[in-house]
Structures are given as structure tokens and as C-alpha cells.
């Protein structure tokens, strides 16, 4: 039996010092919420059942095209990444699944990997294919595209790679494949927009044909990068058109950083929910482009407004509503484990706040066109400090009341720093 990476006794000792405060604060918040006809135990149960997947590519230090500055104890392979994910889940109990990226997470024995994950109490969320970079010895280059390349051999290679990701995912117990392609153009005239889209549909149809009946395929749109004039799946419209053409197993994934500045993402979410085409999310934050910053670190209210749409849909029992929640971030200047712990908590916090919106009062204010009353109902929920509830949920789950403080007290980073050879810095690249 693999032992968990953090000594449970350390977590218990750290919690023991905070337990009385958590209980008092929780009780006080419970009284406040009861005056708003909110049962804190109902919210706590929903928050305890909420989980967001960790991107395996997020536990190593990230970088930009200019440079990457690796830290101590960079993961060497998918097993190191899994151990780091186990630390995040052991301390926060909000990240029960890991989303892998192929070929970055390829290994020789997937049953061993699955066994290791189970020992850590982890499962596998959506698989991610990669036809945005060339692998050594690859017959066809993706320089001018992959699933939409003008060359049939290159498209076939990209389709085969996605089918390989499905096979790996089946061995790991995953039930979804996320397909993001950077295909597009850098010059007006370089690409025939309609033919490229037709090639995309032709290629993805072959991937859908290989999907097990209980799997879903998530199409991820993105406004630009690596292509800077046009991108084949550039926005939710292109993604929705494709997902509709490809059938019920295919839905649209919303990466928060993949939109032009100031786009109303919560409105896009509402549209996709109504069309039963919302696959789920890659949560992160951004100020300019696809910055992949920590979720809620720049615009927490924007994240809240997205969760307000999600909670409203669940509250109204919208048919087929079953979004997958994942983080997708790049940690260039923080300890990735700390950022992922904190970001998962931020997503959990935002979900808890969205659960506090008085839906009946909001419906009435909207019906009465009482704009101020309506927006104040959202602000009241967003401005509720739910920290005591998050701490209580962690305490009850055997996680750390203060996960970052406990992580730092554990000395885990120094431990893996000693065990894993140092990685030199250097050229760019997100991983
Ligand atoms: C593209 C993206 C996609 C992943 C990659 C690591 O920008 O968001 O989801 O494949 O980042
Ligand atoms: Mn993404």
C-alpha cells in the first residue's frame, strides 16, 4: 500500500491548533446564513461533493515562449506528477481527478499508473491529445496544422494520435477526450476558411467513431496562439457548429483564457447550457491573452458570474447538464503545488458563493426588471466570506484546515528537491 506523500499526523497536528476557531467561525456563519434561510449544512454537503481536476502539465513549472525557470523537484515523469497531485488532493480534498496530456504523460505500464492513482485516491479525468507540437521521428509535421492540414497523411496521423489517447484513457478509466488544435493561419489568404473547417469535421468524425459509447469528446476553442491571423476553432460559434455536426457525444469546452478581452463568457456558458453542449471548463485567469494565471487571481467576480450560471442551471434541473471541471494553468513564478491547491480552493469558494444566491428573489427581481435588486443579490452572495465553510469541509474530510501552511510545514518541496535531479532552465515552452 503506497503511503500518502504527506504524513497524516502532521495534518492532524496542524488542524488540532485551528479546530476550535473553525468550529466557532462555522457556527457563526451558520447563524448568519440561517437568517437568509440558507442551511449551511446543505451548502457544506454540496461543496464537499464538488471536485475540479488537476492538469498534469500544471504541476511542473510553466513558462512562456521567452523562457522557463524550473524550480526544485521538477517532476521527471507522470509518476512524479501523480505524487504531486496526491499532495494537492491530500491537503485540499477538492481535486479527486487528474487530466493527463499525451505524449507528455506517456508511460510503459498504464495499469501500474492506474494502481498508483487509486492508492493515492485519485482518478483520471479527460485525456488531452497533442497535435500542436512534433514528436521526435514523427513522419508528418504539424507546422501547418494537424486535423485540418491540407495533407491527408498528416490528418490521418493526427486522427491516429487522438485514437491512441482514447485507448490510453480506456486503460486508465477516463471517459472523455479533450481536443484542442492550434490549427489556423498567420496571413490573410494563407488558409481557405471553409475547406479547413470541412477538413476538421472530416477528421473529428473519425475520432468520434472511435469513442466508446459512454465517452464524451470536448472541443476546445481558442481565439489565437499559436496562429495569429485565424484559428480554425476560434470561438464558441465554430466549436458549437462542429459539436452539433458531430453528434451528442461531442460538446464545447470553455477555457476561460481563450477569449478576446471583455468577452461575456458567462453568456456563452448560458448559451451552451441551453443547447446541452456545455462540456465543461478549463479554469484559469487572465488579464490580456491566454495568460493561464491562477483561477480567480485577477477577476474573481468574472469566475463567480460563470458559476452563477452553472448553479442556476443545476437549480433549474436543466436536462443533460453535466459539465466537467478542470484547471488549466501555467505556474511560472509560484510553487505549482501551492498554486493548484489555492486555485482549487478558489474554484470551490466561488461555487459555494454561487450556491448562496437567493434564486427565488433573483427570479422575482428579474421578472420585475428591478436591475439594482437583481445585481445586489449576486453581489451579496459573492461578498459572503465562506472561508469557515471551506475549512470545516476540509476538517471533516481529513484534509488540512490551512493547506498552504501545512504544505510548507511538511517540507515536501525540499524533499522532492533532494530526490529529483535539478532541471536546467533555458528555452521557452509551457512545460
Ligand atoms: C491551449 C490549452 C489546451 C491544452 C494546452 C496545454 O492553450 O489551453 O487546453 O492542451 O493549453
Ligand atoms: Mn485549456
Coordinates of C-alpha atoms and ligand atoms in Angstrom, one line a residue, residues 57 101 104 128-129 132 178 180 220 222 225 255 258 282 290 292 328 430, ligand 1:
X57 CA 1.0 19.6 -17.0
X101 CA -1.8 15.1 -21.7
X104 CA 3.8 14.3 -22.2
X128 CA -5.8 15.6 -23.7
X129 CA -4.3 15.0 -27.2
X132 CA 0.2 21.2 -31.7
X178 CA -10.3 17.0 -25.0
X180 CA -7.6 21.4 -28.7
X220 CA -11.8 23.5 -27.0
X222 CA -9.3 29.5 -28.7
X225 CA -1.9 31.3 -30.5
X255 CA -11.2 27.6 -21.4
X258 CA -9.3 31.7 -24.8
X282 CA -10.5 24.9 -18.1
X290 CA -4.2 33.2 -22.7
X292 CA -3.1 30.8 -17.8
X328 CA -5.6 24.7 -16.9
X430 CA 4.8 26.0 -21.4
Ligands
LIG1 C1 -4.3 25.5 -25.2 C2 -4.6 24.8 -23.9 C3 -5.1 23.4 -24.1 C4 -4.0 22.5 -23.6 C5 -2.9 23.4 -23.5 C6 -1.8 22.9 -22.6 O1 -3.9 26.8 -24.9 O2 -5.4 25.6 -23.1 O3 -6.2 23.1 -23.2 O4 -3.9 21.4 -24.4 O5 -3.4 24.6 -23.2

